[in-house]
CSV table of C-alpha atoms and ligand atoms in Angstrom, one decimal:
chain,number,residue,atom,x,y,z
A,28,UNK,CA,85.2,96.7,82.9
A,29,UNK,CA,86.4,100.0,82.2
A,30,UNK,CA,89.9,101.2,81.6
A,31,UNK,CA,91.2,104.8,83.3
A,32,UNK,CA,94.3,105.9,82.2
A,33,UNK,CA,93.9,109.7,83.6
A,34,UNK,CA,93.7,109.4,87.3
A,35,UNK,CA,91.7,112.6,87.9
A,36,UNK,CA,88.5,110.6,85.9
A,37,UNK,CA,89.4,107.1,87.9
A,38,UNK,CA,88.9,108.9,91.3
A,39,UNK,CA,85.9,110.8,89.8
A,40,UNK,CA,83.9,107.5,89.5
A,41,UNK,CA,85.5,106.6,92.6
A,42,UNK,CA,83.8,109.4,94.7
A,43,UNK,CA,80.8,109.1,92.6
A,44,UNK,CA,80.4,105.5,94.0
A,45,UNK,CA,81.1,106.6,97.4
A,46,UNK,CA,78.7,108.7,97.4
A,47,UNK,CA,76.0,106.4,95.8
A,48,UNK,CA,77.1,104.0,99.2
A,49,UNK,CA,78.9,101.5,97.5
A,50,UNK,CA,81.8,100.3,98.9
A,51,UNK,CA,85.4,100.2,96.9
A,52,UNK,CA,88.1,97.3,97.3
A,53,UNK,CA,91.4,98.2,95.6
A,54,UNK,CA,94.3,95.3,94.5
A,55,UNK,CA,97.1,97.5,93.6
A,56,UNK,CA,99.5,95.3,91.0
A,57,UNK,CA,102.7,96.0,88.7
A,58,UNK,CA,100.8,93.9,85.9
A,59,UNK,CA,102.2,90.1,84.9
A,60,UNK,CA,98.9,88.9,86.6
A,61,UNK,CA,98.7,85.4,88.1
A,62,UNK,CA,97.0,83.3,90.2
A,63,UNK,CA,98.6,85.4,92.7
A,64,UNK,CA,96.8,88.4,92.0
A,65,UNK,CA,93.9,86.7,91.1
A,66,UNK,CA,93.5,85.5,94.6
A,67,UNK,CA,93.4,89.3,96.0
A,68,UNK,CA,90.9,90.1,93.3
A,69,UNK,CA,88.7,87.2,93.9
A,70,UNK,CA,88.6,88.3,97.6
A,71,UNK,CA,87.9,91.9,96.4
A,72,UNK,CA,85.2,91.1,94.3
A,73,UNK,CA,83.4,89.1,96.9
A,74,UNK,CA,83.8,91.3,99.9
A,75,UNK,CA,83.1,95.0,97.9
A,76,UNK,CA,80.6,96.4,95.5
A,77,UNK,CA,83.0,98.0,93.5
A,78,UNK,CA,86.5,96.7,92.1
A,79,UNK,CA,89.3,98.5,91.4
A,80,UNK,CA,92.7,97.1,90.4
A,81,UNK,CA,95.8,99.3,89.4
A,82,UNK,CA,98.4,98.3,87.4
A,83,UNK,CA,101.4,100.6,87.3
A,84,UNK,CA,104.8,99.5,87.1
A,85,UNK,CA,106.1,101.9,89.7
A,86,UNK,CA,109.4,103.4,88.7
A,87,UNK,CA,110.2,105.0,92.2
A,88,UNK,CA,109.9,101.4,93.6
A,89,UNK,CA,113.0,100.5,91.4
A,90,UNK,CA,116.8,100.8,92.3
A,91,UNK,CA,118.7,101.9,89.1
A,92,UNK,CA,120.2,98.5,88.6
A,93,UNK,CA,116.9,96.4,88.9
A,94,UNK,CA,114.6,95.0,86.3
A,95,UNK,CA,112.3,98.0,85.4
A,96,UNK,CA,113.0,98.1,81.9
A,97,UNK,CA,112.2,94.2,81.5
A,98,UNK,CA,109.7,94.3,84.0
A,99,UNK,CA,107.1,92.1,82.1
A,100,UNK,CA,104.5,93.8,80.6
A,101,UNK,CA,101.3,91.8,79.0
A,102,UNK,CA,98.5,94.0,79.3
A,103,UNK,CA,96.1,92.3,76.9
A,104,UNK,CA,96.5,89.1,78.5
A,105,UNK,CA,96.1,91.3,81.8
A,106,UNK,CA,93.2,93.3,81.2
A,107,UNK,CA,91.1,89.9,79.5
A,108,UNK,CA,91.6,88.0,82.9
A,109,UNK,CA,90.6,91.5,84.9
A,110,UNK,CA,87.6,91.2,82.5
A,111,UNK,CA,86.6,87.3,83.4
A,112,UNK,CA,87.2,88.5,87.2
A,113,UNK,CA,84.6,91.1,87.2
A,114,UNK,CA,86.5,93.9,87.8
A,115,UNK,CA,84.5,97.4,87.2
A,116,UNK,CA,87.6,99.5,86.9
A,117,UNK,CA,91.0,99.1,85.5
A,118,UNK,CA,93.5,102.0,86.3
A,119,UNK,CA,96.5,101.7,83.9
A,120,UNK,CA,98.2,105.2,84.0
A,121,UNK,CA,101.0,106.1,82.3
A,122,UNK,CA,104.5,107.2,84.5
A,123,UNK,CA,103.6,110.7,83.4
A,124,UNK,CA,99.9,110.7,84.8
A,125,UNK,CA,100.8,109.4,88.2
A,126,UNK,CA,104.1,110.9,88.7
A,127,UNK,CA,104.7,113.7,86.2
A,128,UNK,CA,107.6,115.8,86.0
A,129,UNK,CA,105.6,118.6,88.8
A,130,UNK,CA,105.4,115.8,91.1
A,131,UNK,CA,107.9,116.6,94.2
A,132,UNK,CA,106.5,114.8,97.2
A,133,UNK,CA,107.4,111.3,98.9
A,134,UNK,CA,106.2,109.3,101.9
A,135,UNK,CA,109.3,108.8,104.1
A,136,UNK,CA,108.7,104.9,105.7
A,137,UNK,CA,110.3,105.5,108.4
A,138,UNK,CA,112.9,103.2,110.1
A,139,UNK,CA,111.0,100.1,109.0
A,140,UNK,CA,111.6,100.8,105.6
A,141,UNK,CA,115.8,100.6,105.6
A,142,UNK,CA,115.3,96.7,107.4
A,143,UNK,CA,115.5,93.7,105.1
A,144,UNK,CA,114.3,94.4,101.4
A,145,UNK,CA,114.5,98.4,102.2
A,146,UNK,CA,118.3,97.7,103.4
A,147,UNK,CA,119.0,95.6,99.9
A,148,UNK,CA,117.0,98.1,98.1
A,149,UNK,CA,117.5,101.3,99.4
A,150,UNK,CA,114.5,103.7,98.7
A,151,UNK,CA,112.3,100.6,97.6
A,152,UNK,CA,109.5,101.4,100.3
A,153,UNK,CA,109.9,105.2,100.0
A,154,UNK,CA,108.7,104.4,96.4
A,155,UNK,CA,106.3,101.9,97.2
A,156,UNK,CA,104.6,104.1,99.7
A,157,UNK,CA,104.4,107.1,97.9
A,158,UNK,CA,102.7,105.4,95.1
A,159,UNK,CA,99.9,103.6,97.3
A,160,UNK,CA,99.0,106.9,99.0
A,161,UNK,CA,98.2,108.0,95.7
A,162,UNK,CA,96.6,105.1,94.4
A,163,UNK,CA,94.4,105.3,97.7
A,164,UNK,CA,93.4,109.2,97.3
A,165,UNK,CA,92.6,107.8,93.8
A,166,UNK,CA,90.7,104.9,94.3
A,167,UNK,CA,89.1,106.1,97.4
A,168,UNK,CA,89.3,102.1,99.0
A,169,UNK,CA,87.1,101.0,102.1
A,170,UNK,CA,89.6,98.2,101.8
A,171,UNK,CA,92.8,97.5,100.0
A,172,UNK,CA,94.1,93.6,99.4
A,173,UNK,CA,97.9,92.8,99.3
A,174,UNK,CA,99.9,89.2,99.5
A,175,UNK,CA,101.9,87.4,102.5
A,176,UNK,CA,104.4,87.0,100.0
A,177,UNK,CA,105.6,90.7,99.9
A,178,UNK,CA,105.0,90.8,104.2
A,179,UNK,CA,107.4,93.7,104.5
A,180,UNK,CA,105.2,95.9,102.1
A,181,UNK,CA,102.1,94.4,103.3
A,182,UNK,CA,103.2,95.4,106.9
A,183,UNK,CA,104.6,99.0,105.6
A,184,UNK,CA,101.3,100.1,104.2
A,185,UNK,CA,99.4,98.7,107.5
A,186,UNK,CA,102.0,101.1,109.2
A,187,UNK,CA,101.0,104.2,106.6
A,188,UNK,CA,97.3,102.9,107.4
A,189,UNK,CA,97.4,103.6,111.0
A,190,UNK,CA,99.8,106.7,110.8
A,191,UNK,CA,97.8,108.7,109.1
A,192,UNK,CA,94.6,107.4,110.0
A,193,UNK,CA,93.4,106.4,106.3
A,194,UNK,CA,90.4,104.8,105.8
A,195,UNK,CA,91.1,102.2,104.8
A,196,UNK,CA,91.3,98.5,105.9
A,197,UNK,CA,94.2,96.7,104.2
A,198,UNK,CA,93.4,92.7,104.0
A,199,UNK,CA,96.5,90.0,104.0
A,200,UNK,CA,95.9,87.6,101.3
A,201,UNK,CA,98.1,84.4,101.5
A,202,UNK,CA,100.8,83.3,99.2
A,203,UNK,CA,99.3,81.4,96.5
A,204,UNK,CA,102.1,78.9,95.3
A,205,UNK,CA,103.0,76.2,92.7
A,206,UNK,CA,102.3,72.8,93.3
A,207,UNK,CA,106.0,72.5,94.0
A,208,UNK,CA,105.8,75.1,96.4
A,209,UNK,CA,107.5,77.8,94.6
A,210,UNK,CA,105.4,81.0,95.5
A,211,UNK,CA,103.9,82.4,92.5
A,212,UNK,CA,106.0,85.5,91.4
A,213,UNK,CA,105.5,88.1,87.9
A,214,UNK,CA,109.4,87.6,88.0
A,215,UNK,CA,109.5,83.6,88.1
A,216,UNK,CA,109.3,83.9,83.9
A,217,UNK,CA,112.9,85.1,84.2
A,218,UNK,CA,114.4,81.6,85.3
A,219,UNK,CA,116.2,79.4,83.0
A,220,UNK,CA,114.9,75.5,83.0
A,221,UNK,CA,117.8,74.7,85.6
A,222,UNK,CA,116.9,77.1,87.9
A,223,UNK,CA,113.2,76.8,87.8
A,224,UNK,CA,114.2,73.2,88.4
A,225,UNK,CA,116.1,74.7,91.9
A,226,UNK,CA,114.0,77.6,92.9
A,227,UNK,CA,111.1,75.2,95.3
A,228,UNK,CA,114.3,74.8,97.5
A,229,UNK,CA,113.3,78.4,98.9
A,230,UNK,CA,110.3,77.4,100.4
A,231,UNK,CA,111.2,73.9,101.5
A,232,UNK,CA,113.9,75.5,103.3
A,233,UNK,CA,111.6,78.3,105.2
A,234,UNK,CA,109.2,75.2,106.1
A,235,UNK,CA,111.7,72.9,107.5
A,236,UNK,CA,112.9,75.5,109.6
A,237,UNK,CA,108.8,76.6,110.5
A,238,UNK,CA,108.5,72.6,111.0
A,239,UNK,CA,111.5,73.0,113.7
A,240,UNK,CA,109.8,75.8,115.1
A,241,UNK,CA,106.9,73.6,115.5
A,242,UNK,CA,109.3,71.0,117.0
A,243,UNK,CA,110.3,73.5,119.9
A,244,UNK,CA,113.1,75.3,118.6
A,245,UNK,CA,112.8,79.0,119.8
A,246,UNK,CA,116.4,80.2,118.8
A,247,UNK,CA,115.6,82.5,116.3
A,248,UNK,CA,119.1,81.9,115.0
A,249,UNK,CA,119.4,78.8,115.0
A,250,UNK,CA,116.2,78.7,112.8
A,251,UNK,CA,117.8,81.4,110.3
A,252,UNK,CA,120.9,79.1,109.9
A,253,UNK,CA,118.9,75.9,109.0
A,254,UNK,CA,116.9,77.6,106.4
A,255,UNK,CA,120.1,78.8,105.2
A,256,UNK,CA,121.4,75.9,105.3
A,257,UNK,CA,119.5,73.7,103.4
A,258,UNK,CA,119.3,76.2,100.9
A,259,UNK,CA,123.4,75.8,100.5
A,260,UNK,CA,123.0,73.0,98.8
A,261,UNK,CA,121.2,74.3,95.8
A,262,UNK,CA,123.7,75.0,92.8
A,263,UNK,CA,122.9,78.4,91.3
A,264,UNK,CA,121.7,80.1,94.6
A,265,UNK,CA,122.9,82.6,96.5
A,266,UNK,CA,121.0,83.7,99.8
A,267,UNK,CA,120.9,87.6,100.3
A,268,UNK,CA,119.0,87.6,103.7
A,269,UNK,CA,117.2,85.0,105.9
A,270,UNK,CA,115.8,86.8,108.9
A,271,UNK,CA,113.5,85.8,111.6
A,272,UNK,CA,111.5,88.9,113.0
A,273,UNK,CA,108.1,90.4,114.9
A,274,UNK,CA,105.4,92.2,112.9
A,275,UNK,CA,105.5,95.4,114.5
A,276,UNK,CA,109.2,96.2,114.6
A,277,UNK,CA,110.8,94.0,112.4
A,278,UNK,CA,113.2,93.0,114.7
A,279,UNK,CA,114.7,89.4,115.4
A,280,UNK,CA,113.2,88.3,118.9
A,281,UNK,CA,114.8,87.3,122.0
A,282,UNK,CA,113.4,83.9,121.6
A,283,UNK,CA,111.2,82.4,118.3
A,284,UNK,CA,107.5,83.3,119.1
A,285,UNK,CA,104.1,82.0,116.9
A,286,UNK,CA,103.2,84.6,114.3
A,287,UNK,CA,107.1,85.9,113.8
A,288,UNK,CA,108.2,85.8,110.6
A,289,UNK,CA,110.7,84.2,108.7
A,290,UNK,CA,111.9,85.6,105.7
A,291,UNK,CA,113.8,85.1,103.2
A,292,UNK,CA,115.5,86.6,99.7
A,293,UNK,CA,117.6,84.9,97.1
A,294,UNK,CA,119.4,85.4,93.9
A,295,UNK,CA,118.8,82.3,91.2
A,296,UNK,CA,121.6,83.8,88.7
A,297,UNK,CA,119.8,87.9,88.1
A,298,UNK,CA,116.7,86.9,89.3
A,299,UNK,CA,116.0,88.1,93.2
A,300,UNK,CA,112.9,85.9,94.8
A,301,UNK,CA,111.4,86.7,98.2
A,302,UNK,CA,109.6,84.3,100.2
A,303,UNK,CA,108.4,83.8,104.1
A,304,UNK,CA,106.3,81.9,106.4
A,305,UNK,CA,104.9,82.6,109.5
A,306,UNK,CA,105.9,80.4,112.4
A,307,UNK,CA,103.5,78.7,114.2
A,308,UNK,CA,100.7,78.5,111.4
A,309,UNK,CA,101.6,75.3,110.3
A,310,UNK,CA,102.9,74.7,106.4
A,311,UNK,CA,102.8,71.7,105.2
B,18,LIG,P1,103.1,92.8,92.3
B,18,LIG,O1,102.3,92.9,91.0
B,18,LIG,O2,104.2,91.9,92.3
B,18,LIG,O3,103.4,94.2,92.8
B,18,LIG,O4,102.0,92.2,93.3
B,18,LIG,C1,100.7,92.8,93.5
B,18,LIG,C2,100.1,92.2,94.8
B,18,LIG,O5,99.9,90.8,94.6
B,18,LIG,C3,101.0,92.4,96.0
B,18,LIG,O6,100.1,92.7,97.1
B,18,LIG,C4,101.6,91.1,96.2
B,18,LIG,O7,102.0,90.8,97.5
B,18,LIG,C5,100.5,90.2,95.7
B,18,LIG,N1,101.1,88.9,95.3
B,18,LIG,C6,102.2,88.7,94.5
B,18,LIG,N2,102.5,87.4,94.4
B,18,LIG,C7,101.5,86.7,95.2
B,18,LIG,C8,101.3,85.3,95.5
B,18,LIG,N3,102.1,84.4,95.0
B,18,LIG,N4,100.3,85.1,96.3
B,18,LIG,C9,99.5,86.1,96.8
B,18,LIG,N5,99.7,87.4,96.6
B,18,LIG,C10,100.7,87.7,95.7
């Protein structure tokens, strides 16, 4: 495995492999790797002659009160488990390489980036986006992996995909989880004992509402409320949004439909976890 810091010579060998007809997947990551990511990079490996993963803790991503600064950083331990993967390339720029100080553009989301996480983080998918165009002009991906677990960014770069017609075919991954159900998160080191103890409440309470769903409830609502509700109960945590919603327009649907959404984010004392399911595809 090789390690690029200076994007010009990571999209150098990138072209170079194009051209020799071998095919590039990319997993874009903030670093912290887990099984998680491991999953997208498995997939990559398997489905592409090339591998290319990123990691790039993305500062435009970040609101001024969030967790950049403490934003785990273990790039040793990183770059030996990209190693044991197979990856061929490991792009690990600095702020300054990808985004330095000449730097004046942005890719504006659109309206679907002010719903749900964009309206609690407000220019978080403005951020996002403008770093995965980059990292795709870089990498020059045939296809590009991201996780269920983040569905509003996985959804937001499908949107970029088809807006600008890139070439690239961006894969879902599913949400690889702890045996308790707790989906696998870089920010899950930040709980305390207590509310590690708490947190596999978040999913329970997005599958008992997808096992209602199952049951026939189509009140999209009503499915909302009991996820919220059997979250209440959990000392510690406090429930920013729980919203039920289509793929395309990321809006709550007249009535509860197979392959909606239902999403949800938290607080567990700092820490802010995100979670969803996908109603109708069965969860437990
Ligand atoms: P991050 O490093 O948090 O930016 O995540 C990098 C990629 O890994 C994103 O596409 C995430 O959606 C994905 N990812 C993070 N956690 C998981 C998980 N538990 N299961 C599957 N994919 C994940």
């Amino acid at each position: 495995m090789r390690i690029y810091e200076d994007p010009y010579l990571l999209q150098q060998q990138a072209l170079a492999w194009r051209q020799a007809g071998e095919e590039i997947g990319l997993v874009p990551t903030m670093g912290a790797l887990h099984a998680g990511h491991e999953s997208l990079v498995t997939r990559a490996r398997r489905e592409n002659a090339r591998v290319v993963v990123s990691i790039f803790v993305n500062p435009l991503q970040f609101g001024p009160d969030e967790d950049f600064a403490r934003y785990p950083r273990p790039f040793d331990q990183d770059a030996g488990r990209l190693t044991a993967l197979q990856v061929d390339a490991l792009f690990h720029p600095s702020v300054d390489q990808l985004f330095p100080r000449s730097f004046k553009s942005a890719v504006d989301p659109g309206p679907l980036g002010d719903r749900l996480e964009g309206q609690a983080r407000p220019g978080h998918f403005r951020g996002v986006l403008t770093a995965v165009l980059k990292l795709f002009e870089l990498a020059q991906p045939k296809r590009a992996y991201f996780g269920q677990k983040d569905i509003q960014q996985l959804l937001l770069v499908r949107q970029l995909g088809r807006d600008f017609a890139l070439p690239v075919h961006v894969v879902a991954c599913p949400t690889v989880r702890e045996p308790d159900g707790l989906a696998l998160s870089s920010r899950n080191v930040y709980l305390t004992a207590e509310q590690r103890q708490h947190a596999p409440v978040i999913f329970a309470a997005l599958r008992a509402a997808e096992a209602a769903f199952r049951r026939g409830e189509r009140d999209a609502e009503r499915l909302e409320q009991l996820a919220r509700d059997r979250m209440a109960a959990a000392p510690g945590l406090a429930v920013e949004y729980v919203a039920c919603f289509d793929e395309i327009g990321l809006q709550r649907p007249a009535r509860a439909a197979a392959g909606n959404i239902l999403a949800t984010a938290v607080k567990l004392g700092s820490t802010r976890l995100i979670d969803n399911v996908v109603l109708g595809a069965g969860s437990d």
